[in-house]
Amino acid sequence: MQPTIPIIILALPLTMFLVLGLFGHKMSHRLAGILGTAGMGTTMVLAYIVSFTYFFSGDPAFIDEATHTRLQAVIFNQDWLAFTPQLVIRLGFLLDPISALLLVVITTISFMVHLYSNGYMRDHHGVWEKGFQRFYSFLSLFSFSMLGLVVATNIFQMYIFWELVGASSYLLIGFYYTKPSAVSASKKAFIVTRFADLGFLIGILILSYYTGTFNFTDLTSVQLSDGVYQVSEATAMNIKNIFATSAAPVFMGGSVLTWALVLIFMGGMGKSAMMPLHIWLPDAMEGPTPVSALIHAATMVVAGVYLVARLFPLYLMEEMSLNIIVVVGALTALYAAMVACTQIDIKRVLAFSTISQIAFMMVSLGVARPEFHHGLGYMASMFHLFTHAMFKALLFLCAGALIHAIGSNDYTAMHGLRKHMPITHITFLIGCLAIAGIIPFAGFFSKDEILTATMGHSMFWYIWMSAVAGLTAFYMFRLYYLIFWWKEHKVPEGHHAPHDQPWTMTLPLVILAAISCVAGFVPMGNLVTWNGHEMFDHANFLTNLGALNWSVASISLAVAIVAIILATVMYKKENPLPEKMKNLLPTLWRWCHHRFYWDELYMFITHKIIFGCISKPIAWFDRNIVDGAMNGLALLTNKVSYAIRGLQSGNVQMYVWVYLIGALLLGGITAICLI
């Protein structure tokens, strides 16, 4: 493949960012929206061409026909910084199953968000939001950053774009910069992820120090020809041997390689909002709803999953690191699902749902083993990444349509909307059915594969994740019934009744809903696997139905249906059951409603311990001792200067007398010393 189209895929969003950022204030709002949307649409088309060429062209650079193995292709790779002849940082474009998949996902969701924002970012009277051009500029920057991240040829290039994603998300979350809560949320997201990124950077340095390379192909693959590589377990084992021979000592029970991989995973924990670095994501809802869809669906939060998937052959070599991923993911999934059951802000429910679903993907990667269905967990994680991106973006954009119509994020202001907003109602229901895992919607297939992989690893974690899946169906249909079925509010006099939004907002909902209906039939097992080997002999769009473990699928489907029935009984119409349930377990409900007091814990640690017990004494020492010593020295110098300034009077006679007296004193002292 020629590098022209891949370069344009990266260059076009960057160009839109620069054009809209520098000249957007001179454009009309409509022109800025058209330019941003057209630029992202073009990028999407080019990304589809590249991805479909990779998956279906049969090019020998992309697939080995003899073994049916999908290969890695380095389209271009330019030297940037050279530390040693071997240790060189390059900027390039790596095309393989997961990068090709993410190209489709990122550009699709980003284009839908761009199109949707043309309607969302103006009120019912057609008045555009202040800073509309700036908003589209930031969207383009974010898209460029994510695209650069997923096609990175080396881990340092990934880190550069990783930080750029953090910077652009800060700008988008804090778009309403006059709103204190938005400013606070943007700073919170930026600071929390920076702590995680510090661990990521240390892990990168450890890995590169011992291996002498930043390149993903050198770390995980064997070279077949110029620019063509194949994922190799032997290469990863060689990396493990390098650490075993040169860094034999262990620290706290883990090898140096284990610690390097855990620190790299720490970066993924921050971006993907895993406990205990999850607190920024719910607050990120303060940004515009299209931003929430972009961040929570397909882009920023899946970066951590992508990071682990990219280095998966190395993680396979260190089982301890995979076990840590499983534990962190499982705890996060259950925590977020429990909290989502008690929230009243529609966007926060979806935010905690995102945390839970991303944790599902992490658990799936953690339980993936080559000996069980050829690493089914890896494929299942990528499959769920794909399906989740579509239905979660759908749910967030539906939430935006509801908020735009009602003017509130609180579901208590949204009862009985199915009659007034039929398109939003149907598309939101499709999204709920997909995330609940109801056949034949997309989430059913990917969730089943994850649960199958989990059962193959541990029955305990299988039961745990099945319970989380049941909670997911419950809280999503709780939200659905509260919004669309409860007794509707009377429309205040002089106000219009809620209604479906303009076509720019409605069309993305319909498209994403259609994808959520059929995405589960994509034969992902033949497209994305950890080692490139196809999992099915004769794949087609019915393959997933035939390949399902129906014992697992039946149980998970039954759990989801029971959870939906329970939500229907409790929330389809007003009744005392929710209040009785709340009163039955008041302590648990209170802890879930307050997010298990994680924010309060962080406030205590930062304000009482760090600021009060550490920073305050240091500030006192700096202000009184360090600054005091410097100020005292300056004061002493000033006073001495004032005391002796008379010596510089300009009186020559006095200078002579002083000279003579000094000479006599010096002579006297000399004579005394000689006697």
XYZ file of C-alpha atoms in Angstrom:
675
model
C 0.000 0.000 0.000
C 1.240 3.438 -0.924
C 1.604 5.832 2.038
C -0.455 8.612 0.408
C -3.862 7.684 1.835
C -2.541 6.857 5.352
C -0.753 10.223 5.449
C -3.950 12.025 4.398
C -5.897 10.187 7.133
C -3.592 11.781 9.714
C -3.052 15.096 7.940
C -6.684 15.985 7.235
C -7.931 16.225 10.866
C -4.759 18.120 11.776
C -5.379 20.534 8.897
C -8.977 21.065 10.015
C -7.750 21.796 13.541
C -5.304 24.421 12.278
C -7.729 26.008 9.797
C -10.633 26.192 12.242
C -8.403 27.161 15.146
C -6.621 29.981 13.322
C -9.308 31.234 10.959
C -12.554 29.873 12.401
C -13.471 33.177 14.090
C -13.587 34.768 10.630
C -16.000 32.085 9.329
C -19.712 31.745 9.817
C -20.847 29.036 12.221
C -22.447 27.077 9.405
C -19.277 27.134 7.271
C -17.133 25.993 10.204
C -19.534 23.112 10.876
C -19.586 22.087 7.220
C -15.790 22.195 6.945
C -15.244 20.192 10.127
C -17.873 17.607 9.211
C -16.697 17.300 5.594
C -13.094 16.901 6.715
C -14.017 14.140 9.166
C -16.292 12.503 6.578
C -13.459 12.395 4.066
C -11.150 10.955 6.707
C -13.756 8.281 7.469
C -14.051 7.265 3.817
C -10.262 7.002 3.482
C -10.028 5.016 6.727
C -12.675 2.609 5.427
C -10.696 2.169 2.202
C -7.507 1.386 4.126
C -9.228 -0.995 6.572
C -11.246 -2.873 3.961
C -8.148 -3.146 1.778
C -6.302 -4.659 4.715
C -9.035 -7.137 5.668
C -10.400 -8.196 2.283
C -7.902 -7.447 -0.517
C -5.845 -10.624 -0.046
C -2.619 -8.634 -0.505
C 0.428 -10.777 0.487
C 1.625 -7.853 2.601
C -1.524 -8.176 4.721
C -2.302 -11.909 4.818
C -0.387 -15.135 4.404
C -2.697 -17.238 2.225
C -0.917 -20.472 3.088
C -1.488 -20.185 6.843
C -4.425 -17.706 6.754
C -2.489 -15.438 9.085
C -3.032 -11.688 9.113
C 0.256 -9.802 9.086
C 1.525 -6.453 10.314
C 2.494 -3.928 7.641
C 4.592 -0.842 8.340
C 3.322 1.553 5.664
C 5.895 4.234 6.450
C 8.291 4.854 9.314
C 10.410 8.019 9.400
C 13.304 8.616 11.821
C 12.686 11.470 14.237
C 15.033 11.248 17.242
C 18.099 9.019 17.452
C 19.544 8.318 20.922
C 21.818 5.514 19.746
C 22.152 3.759 16.372
C 19.747 1.130 17.711
C 17.487 3.269 19.929
C 15.632 5.513 17.489
C 12.218 7.140 17.816
C 10.262 7.013 14.577
C 6.945 8.364 13.396
C 5.042 5.971 11.179
C 1.880 4.101 10.284
C 1.393 0.488 11.420
C -1.459 -1.432 9.841
C -2.602 -4.658 11.493
C -5.932 -6.138 12.658
C -6.448 -3.939 15.715
C -5.265 -0.684 14.122
C -7.453 -1.356 11.052
C -10.410 -2.036 13.352
C -9.810 1.139 15.378
C -9.516 3.226 12.201
C -13.099 2.230 11.372
C -14.387 2.728 14.901
C -12.752 6.110 15.588
C -13.610 7.729 12.273
C -17.200 6.425 12.308
C -17.966 7.721 15.792
C -16.092 10.958 15.198
C -17.993 11.654 11.982
C -21.316 10.955 13.704
C -20.354 13.347 16.490
C -19.315 16.033 13.999
C -22.623 15.708 12.126
C -24.665 15.564 15.335
C -22.962 18.658 16.771
C -24.284 20.801 13.914
C -27.711 20.462 15.487
C -26.798 20.059 19.148
C -24.595 23.150 19.442
C -27.464 25.572 18.817
C -30.692 26.164 20.692
C -34.329 25.815 19.613
C -34.242 29.307 18.131
C -31.269 28.491 15.908
C -28.760 30.499 17.986
C -25.284 28.938 17.803
C -23.201 28.197 20.879
C -20.474 30.707 21.627
C -17.141 29.226 20.524
C -18.728 26.871 17.981
C -15.738 27.136 15.633
C -13.371 26.491 18.516
C -15.405 23.406 19.425
C -15.004 21.922 15.946
C -11.312 22.729 16.004
C -10.901 20.776 19.246
C -12.920 17.855 17.854
C -10.520 17.643 14.909
C -7.499 17.763 17.206
C -8.943 14.966 19.332
C -9.617 12.805 16.263
C -6.087 13.414 14.944
C -4.622 12.443 18.314
C -6.542 9.173 18.540
C -5.755 8.210 14.955
C -2.066 8.889 15.523
C -2.198 6.782 18.689
C -3.715 3.654 17.138
C -1.430 3.565 14.075
C 1.788 4.221 16.027
C 4.690 2.015 14.996
C 6.444 2.351 18.336
C 5.562 2.869 21.950
C 7.137 6.333 22.171
C 5.073 7.596 19.248
C 2.055 6.166 21.036
C 3.065 8.070 24.189
C 3.316 11.357 22.263
C -0.188 10.993 20.869
C -1.337 9.587 24.218
C -0.453 12.902 25.853
C -1.989 14.827 22.972
C -5.243 12.932 23.548
C -5.088 14.030 27.188
C -4.526 17.663 26.209
C -7.348 17.702 23.646
C -9.769 16.000 26.061
C -8.920 18.710 28.602
C -9.895 21.355 26.049
C -13.159 19.583 25.153
C -14.283 18.785 28.708
C -13.583 22.390 29.719
C -15.238 23.860 26.618
C -17.700 25.786 28.804
C -14.824 27.620 30.468
C -17.115 30.101 32.222
C -18.808 27.221 34.060
C -16.877 26.402 37.282
C -17.926 22.738 37.300
C -16.644 22.247 33.721
C -13.324 23.901 34.551
C -12.975 21.728 37.643
C -13.838 18.571 35.674
C -11.281 19.321 32.951
C -8.532 19.907 35.506
C -9.522 16.743 37.370
C -9.338 14.653 34.193
C -5.996 16.157 33.220
C -4.341 15.751 36.642
C -5.575 12.198 37.353
C -4.502 10.920 33.949
C -1.109 12.624 34.357
C -0.385 10.518 37.444
C -1.225 7.414 35.434
C 0.889 8.586 32.506
C 3.900 8.927 34.795
C 3.729 5.190 35.446
C 3.292 4.619 31.717
C 6.437 6.627 30.956
C 8.502 4.788 33.579
C 7.312 1.471 32.139
C 8.303 2.601 28.634
C 11.775 3.577 29.837
C 12.301 0.250 31.627
C 11.145 -1.732 28.603
C 13.239 0.241 26.120
C 16.327 0.238 28.383
C 16.548 -3.550 28.498
C 15.305 -4.325 24.990
C 17.043 -1.458 23.196
C 14.004 -0.667 21.063
C 10.723 1.247 21.047
C 9.268 -0.526 18.003
C 6.198 -2.700 18.442
C 7.369 -4.976 15.632
C 10.680 -5.619 17.394
C 8.891 -6.347 20.673
C 6.158 -8.673 19.423
C 6.833 -9.777 15.836
C 9.226 -11.510 13.502
C 10.107 -9.867 10.159
C 9.018 -11.752 7.055
C 10.076 -9.209 4.441
C 10.624 -5.481 4.059
C 7.881 -3.793 6.093
C 5.945 -7.020 6.707
C 5.857 -8.717 10.123
C 4.092 -11.578 11.854
C 3.173 -11.632 15.552
C 5.433 -14.156 17.198
C 5.282 -15.744 20.632
C 8.965 -16.646 20.202
C 9.867 -12.950 19.905
C 8.018 -12.180 23.120
C 9.760 -15.101 24.830
C 13.090 -13.692 23.685
C 12.171 -10.380 25.336
C 11.415 -12.291 28.519
C 14.814 -14.012 28.310
C 16.537 -10.620 27.912
C 14.966 -9.481 31.181
C 15.669 -12.797 32.874
C 19.398 -12.631 32.101
C 20.060 -8.912 32.525
C 17.547 -8.062 35.228
C 17.281 -11.232 37.273
C 16.549 -9.612 40.665
C 12.876 -9.392 41.565
C 11.099 -6.605 43.430
C 8.135 -7.387 45.699
C 7.646 -10.755 44.069
C 7.635 -9.524 40.488
C 10.278 -9.551 37.782
C 11.499 -6.370 36.124
C 9.456 -7.235 33.025
C 6.356 -7.722 35.181
C 6.830 -4.309 36.748
C 7.425 -2.705 33.359
C 4.167 -4.181 32.031
C 2.224 -3.269 35.182
C 3.482 0.327 34.980
C 2.483 0.480 31.315
C -0.923 -0.885 32.307
C -1.106 1.918 34.877
C -1.235 4.362 31.974
C -4.109 2.336 30.546
C -5.871 2.418 33.916
C -5.858 6.211 33.844
C -7.111 6.598 30.278
C -9.686 3.808 30.615
C -10.845 4.972 34.064
C -10.040 1.797 36.006
C -10.127 1.848 39.802
C -8.680 3.727 41.593
C -8.040 6.179 38.734
C -11.672 6.320 37.607
C -12.871 9.456 39.377
C -12.326 11.816 36.427
C -14.696 10.120 33.999
C -18.113 10.835 35.618
C -17.159 14.485 36.066
C -16.142 14.683 32.404
C -19.910 14.800 31.703
C -19.689 18.560 32.260
C -18.541 18.926 28.667
C -21.030 19.039 25.759
C -22.842 15.734 25.225
C -21.197 15.074 21.806
C -17.873 15.246 23.637
C -19.143 12.662 26.097
C -20.066 10.379 23.194
C -16.650 10.834 21.613
C -14.649 10.298 24.804
C -16.770 7.505 26.293
C -17.630 5.478 23.206
C -14.766 4.834 20.867
C -11.803 6.947 21.573
C -10.115 8.030 24.779
C -11.431 5.399 27.185
C -10.524 2.473 24.927
C -6.918 3.650 24.667
C -5.991 1.579 27.711
C -7.575 -1.538 26.216
C -5.756 -0.897 22.943
C -2.452 -0.473 24.808
C -2.730 -3.858 26.506
C -3.864 -5.482 23.242
C -0.918 -3.987 21.346
C 1.597 -5.481 23.799
C -0.423 -8.630 24.438
C 2.320 -11.112 23.389
C 4.512 -9.610 26.129
C 1.708 -9.762 28.687
C 1.279 -13.455 27.841
C 4.838 -14.007 29.013
C 4.065 -12.583 32.470
C 0.970 -14.209 33.939
C 1.151 -12.054 37.066
C 0.524 -8.910 35.026
C -2.519 -10.537 33.381
C -3.859 -11.578 36.785
C -3.556 -7.988 37.982
C -5.506 -6.842 34.915
C -8.259 -9.372 35.681
C -8.597 -8.304 39.326
C -8.583 -4.571 38.560
C -11.047 -5.027 35.705
C -13.464 -7.244 37.653
C -13.544 -4.948 40.693
C -14.058 -1.906 38.474
C -16.849 -3.575 36.496
C -18.849 -4.486 39.607
C -18.252 -1.149 41.313
C -19.353 0.907 38.300
C -22.437 -1.253 37.686
C -23.582 -0.899 41.310
C -23.096 2.871 41.249
C -24.982 3.191 37.936
C -28.050 1.604 39.576
C -28.485 4.623 41.899
C -27.630 7.664 39.759
C -30.284 10.151 38.601
C -28.212 12.087 36.060
C -28.669 10.346 32.709
C -25.124 11.136 31.534
C -23.584 9.876 34.773
C -25.461 6.591 34.451
C -23.970 6.193 30.991
C -20.536 7.270 32.282
C -20.483 4.548 34.941
C -21.833 2.143 32.338
C -18.822 2.978 30.187
C -16.447 2.315 33.086
C -18.099 -1.066 33.632
C -18.002 -2.042 29.949
C -14.373 -1.003 29.499
C -13.589 -3.143 32.549
C -15.319 -6.036 30.726
C -12.809 -5.622 27.897
C -9.903 -5.530 30.341
C -11.061 -8.704 32.071
C -11.385 -10.403 28.692
C -7.776 -9.535 27.851
C -6.635 -10.668 31.286
C -8.202 -14.130 30.950
C -7.062 -14.688 27.359
C -4.765 -17.675 27.039
C -3.560 -19.369 23.806
C -4.469 -22.786 25.193
C -8.151 -21.864 25.498
C -9.827 -21.403 22.111
C -6.648 -19.840 20.688
C -6.853 -16.779 22.926
C -10.619 -16.223 22.645
C -10.516 -13.480 25.287
C -8.383 -11.250 23.057
C -10.801 -11.488 20.156
C -13.770 -11.053 22.483
C -12.258 -7.887 23.956
C -11.711 -6.332 20.525
C -15.170 -7.486 19.439
C -16.758 -5.802 22.450
C -14.685 -2.692 21.835
C -16.241 -2.513 18.368
C -19.837 -3.219 19.355
C -19.699 -1.110 22.524
C -18.434 1.884 20.575
C -21.511 1.811 18.376
C -24.255 1.294 20.938
C -22.649 3.485 23.611
C -22.237 6.363 21.134
C -25.895 5.781 20.237
C -26.946 5.980 23.890
C -24.961 9.156 24.542
C -26.291 10.878 21.429
C -29.833 9.855 22.433
C -29.138 11.352 25.851
C -28.000 14.539 24.130
C -31.244 14.673 22.145
C -33.219 14.267 25.384
C -31.204 16.943 27.180
C -31.534 19.259 24.188
C -35.328 18.805 24.219
C -35.870 19.005 27.992
C -33.012 21.254 29.119
C -31.992 19.002 32.007
C -29.724 16.003 32.657
C -31.992 14.719 35.425
C -34.169 11.797 34.416
C -36.871 13.028 36.833
C -37.611 15.758 34.265
C -37.960 13.288 31.368
C -40.928 11.038 32.160
C -43.265 9.791 29.412
C -41.232 10.952 26.395
C -41.942 7.955 24.130
C -44.994 9.706 22.646
C -43.192 12.975 21.972
C -39.834 11.641 20.741
C -40.555 8.341 18.922
C -37.278 8.156 16.962
C -35.192 8.846 20.064
C -37.318 6.324 21.963
C -36.800 3.493 19.465
C -33.079 4.137 18.992
C -32.501 4.394 22.755
C -34.357 1.098 23.235
C -32.121 -0.547 20.617
C -29.074 0.746 22.477
C -30.421 -0.664 25.759
C -31.130 -4.062 24.187
C -27.625 -4.108 22.695
C -25.810 -3.279 25.933
C -28.022 -5.715 27.874
C -26.910 -8.513 25.544
C -30.246 -9.490 24.015
C -30.069 -11.575 20.838
C -29.664 -10.597 17.955
C -28.284 -7.184 18.941
C -24.537 -6.505 18.852
C -23.820 -6.712 22.559
C -25.165 -10.269 22.818
C -22.394 -11.746 20.703
C -19.436 -9.872 22.159
C -20.663 -10.293 25.759
C -21.131 -14.029 25.233
C -17.594 -14.402 23.902
C -16.214 -12.543 26.932
C -18.170 -14.732 29.362
C -17.058 -17.872 27.515
C -13.422 -16.779 27.753
C -13.894 -15.949 31.435
C -15.436 -19.353 32.188
C -12.506 -21.054 30.466
C -10.170 -19.227 32.835
C -12.042 -19.334 36.141
C -15.582 -20.243 37.203
C -15.366 -17.630 39.971
C -14.723 -14.775 37.555
C -17.367 -16.151 35.189
C -20.037 -15.933 37.898
C -18.731 -12.495 38.912
C -18.903 -11.076 35.381
C -22.287 -12.715 34.728
C -23.627 -10.860 37.777
C -22.195 -7.607 36.380
C -23.884 -8.328 33.049
C -27.197 -8.768 34.882
C -26.734 -5.449 36.687
C -26.005 -3.815 33.329
C -29.355 -4.938 31.902
C -31.115 -3.819 35.092
C -29.774 -0.264 35.322
C -30.129 0.415 31.596
C -33.798 -0.594 31.546
C -34.334 1.272 34.800
C -33.121 4.356 32.955
C -35.211 3.514 29.879
C -38.478 3.171 31.786
C -37.872 6.246 33.932
C -37.306 8.387 30.842
C -39.895 7.047 28.432
C -42.647 5.308 30.449
C -43.325 7.044 33.735
C -46.212 9.484 33.896
C -45.272 12.433 31.721
C -44.916 15.927 33.079
C -47.312 18.639 32.019
C -45.781 21.070 29.560
C -45.563 24.517 31.209
C -47.749 27.145 29.627
C -45.948 28.986 26.867
C -43.468 26.127 26.261
C -43.362 23.733 23.321
C -43.824 20.015 23.949
C -40.627 17.921 23.633
C -40.016 16.590 20.133
C -37.405 14.781 18.047
C -34.484 16.914 17.043
C -33.343 18.128 13.580
C -32.099 15.619 11.001
C -28.454 16.386 11.780
C -29.092 14.941 15.251
C -31.579 12.238 14.250
C -29.639 10.705 11.323
C -26.633 9.642 13.459
C -29.057 7.962 15.886
C -30.665 5.947 13.088
C -27.314 4.938 11.562
C -25.798 3.877 14.890
C -28.978 2.000 15.814
C -28.832 0.092 12.517
C -25.171 -0.788 13.133
C -26.019 -1.930 16.682
C -28.553 -4.343 15.190
C -26.156 -6.052 12.764
C -22.628 -5.509 14.144
C -22.771 -8.710 16.162
C -22.811 -10.778 12.968
C -19.395 -9.534 11.831
C -17.071 -12.610 11.853
C -14.557 -10.943 14.166
C -12.841 -14.261 14.862
C -11.462 -14.225 11.334
C -10.531 -10.565 11.374
C -8.941 -9.783 14.749
C -7.023 -12.363 16.788
C -3.980 -11.996 18.996
C -1.604 -13.848 16.658
C -3.329 -13.152 13.325
C -4.564 -16.758 12.839
C -8.177 -17.089 11.736
C -10.433 -18.847 14.242
C -13.073 -20.131 11.772
C -12.576 -22.209 8.631
C -15.503 -20.875 6.654
C -16.532 -17.534 8.047
C -19.636 -15.633 7.061
C -22.176 -13.420 8.760
C -23.796 -16.428 10.429
C -20.526 -17.736 11.813
C -20.992 -16.109 15.205
C -24.319 -17.891 15.729
C -22.734 -21.241 14.949
C -19.611 -20.605 17.011
C -21.428 -19.529 20.163
C -21.131 -21.564 23.334
C -24.893 -21.903 23.702
C -24.745 -23.107 27.294
C -23.032 -19.847 28.266
C -25.178 -17.811 25.864
C -28.405 -19.259 27.235
C -27.454 -18.541 30.832
C -26.319 -14.979 30.068
C -29.476 -14.352 28.039
C -31.621 -15.692 30.872
C -29.810 -13.464 33.402
C -30.352 -10.413 31.171
C -34.061 -11.208 30.670
C -34.613 -11.686 34.420
C -32.871 -8.355 35.086
C -35.039 -6.614 32.459
C -38.208 -8.141 33.950
C -37.157 -6.934 37.394
C -36.521 -3.422 36.030
C -39.907 -3.543 34.262
C -41.754 -4.478 37.455
C -39.993 -1.779 39.465
C -39.846 1.117 37.032
C -42.342 0.809 34.162
C -44.814 2.875 36.154
C -44.741 4.667 39.451
C -44.926 2.276 42.380
C -43.480 1.960 45.905
C -41.055 -0.871 45.045
C -37.963 1.311 44.353
C -38.422 3.134 47.648
C -38.950 -0.166 49.495
C -35.748 -1.556 47.930
C -33.903 1.603 48.940
C -35.166 1.317 52.526
C -34.368 -2.404 52.626
C -30.654 -1.763 52.022
C -30.182 1.885 53.018
C -26.437 1.679 53.706
C -25.630 -0.034 50.408
C -27.858 2.395 48.493
C -26.195 5.390 50.166
C -22.708 4.121 49.414
C -23.619 3.410 45.792
C -25.329 6.769 45.384
C -22.221 8.539 46.725
C -19.905 6.429 44.512
C -18.522 4.603 47.549
C -17.113 7.970 48.659
C -14.134 7.782 46.328
C -14.283 11.512 45.636
C -14.414 12.267 49.352
C -11.446 9.973 49.920
C -9.431 11.784 47.255
C -10.453 15.150 48.728
C -9.326 13.965 52.174
C -5.996 12.700 50.846
C -5.292 15.816 48.797
C -6.585 18.521 51.142
C -6.016 17.054 54.601
C -2.892 14.959 54.056
C -1.046 16.324 51.023
C -2.025 19.986 51.354
C -2.521 20.143 55.128
C 0.178 17.823 56.465
C 2.811 17.957 53.726
C 2.411 21.005 51.511
C 1.504 23.457 54.298
C 4.641 22.757 56.455
C 6.804 22.876 53.325
C 5.205 26.176 52.348
C 5.833 27.523 55.882
C 9.484 26.419 55.741
C 9.886 27.980 52.298
C 8.171 31.218 53.304
C 9.770 31.680 56.742
C 13.119 29.875 56.611
C 14.253 29.990 52.974
C 12.630 33.292 52.046
C 13.288 34.598 55.588
C 17.023 33.888 55.300
C 17.212 35.576 51.919
C 15.128 38.545 53.054
C 17.201 38.846 56.281
C 20.438 38.840 54.290
C 19.059 41.515 52.017
C 17.916 43.589 55.021
C 21.323 43.242 56.696
C 23.080 44.271 53.498
C 20.769 47.248 53.181
C 21.391 48.395 56.774
C 25.172 48.011 56.461
C 25.064 49.962 53.222
C 23.189 52.777 54.894
C 25.637 52.724 57.821
C 28.762 53.092 55.667
C 27.359 55.324 52.964
C 29.006 58.298 54.674
C 32.370 56.988 53.602
C 31.351 57.828 50.033
C 30.784 61.545 50.724
C 32.995 62.963 47.972
C 35.113 64.940 50.585
C 38.783 64.455 49.541
C 40.156 65.707 52.861
C 38.176 63.086 54.746
C 39.443 60.380 52.368
C 43.065 61.495 53.155
C 42.454 61.425 56.911
C 40.883 57.953 56.666
C 43.812 56.775 54.569
C 46.363 58.150 57.069
C 44.551 56.713 60.083
C 44.287 53.348 58.374
C 47.980 53.419 57.436
C 48.967 54.277 60.997
C 46.768 51.508 62.401
C 48.173 49.025 59.936
C 51.756 50.130 60.768
C 51.076 49.826 64.490
C 49.661 46.367 64.154
C 52.645 45.331 62.034
C 55.130 46.687 64.601
C 53.399 44.883 67.453
C 53.501 41.661 65.526
C 57.233 41.991 64.778
C 58.239 42.706 68.380
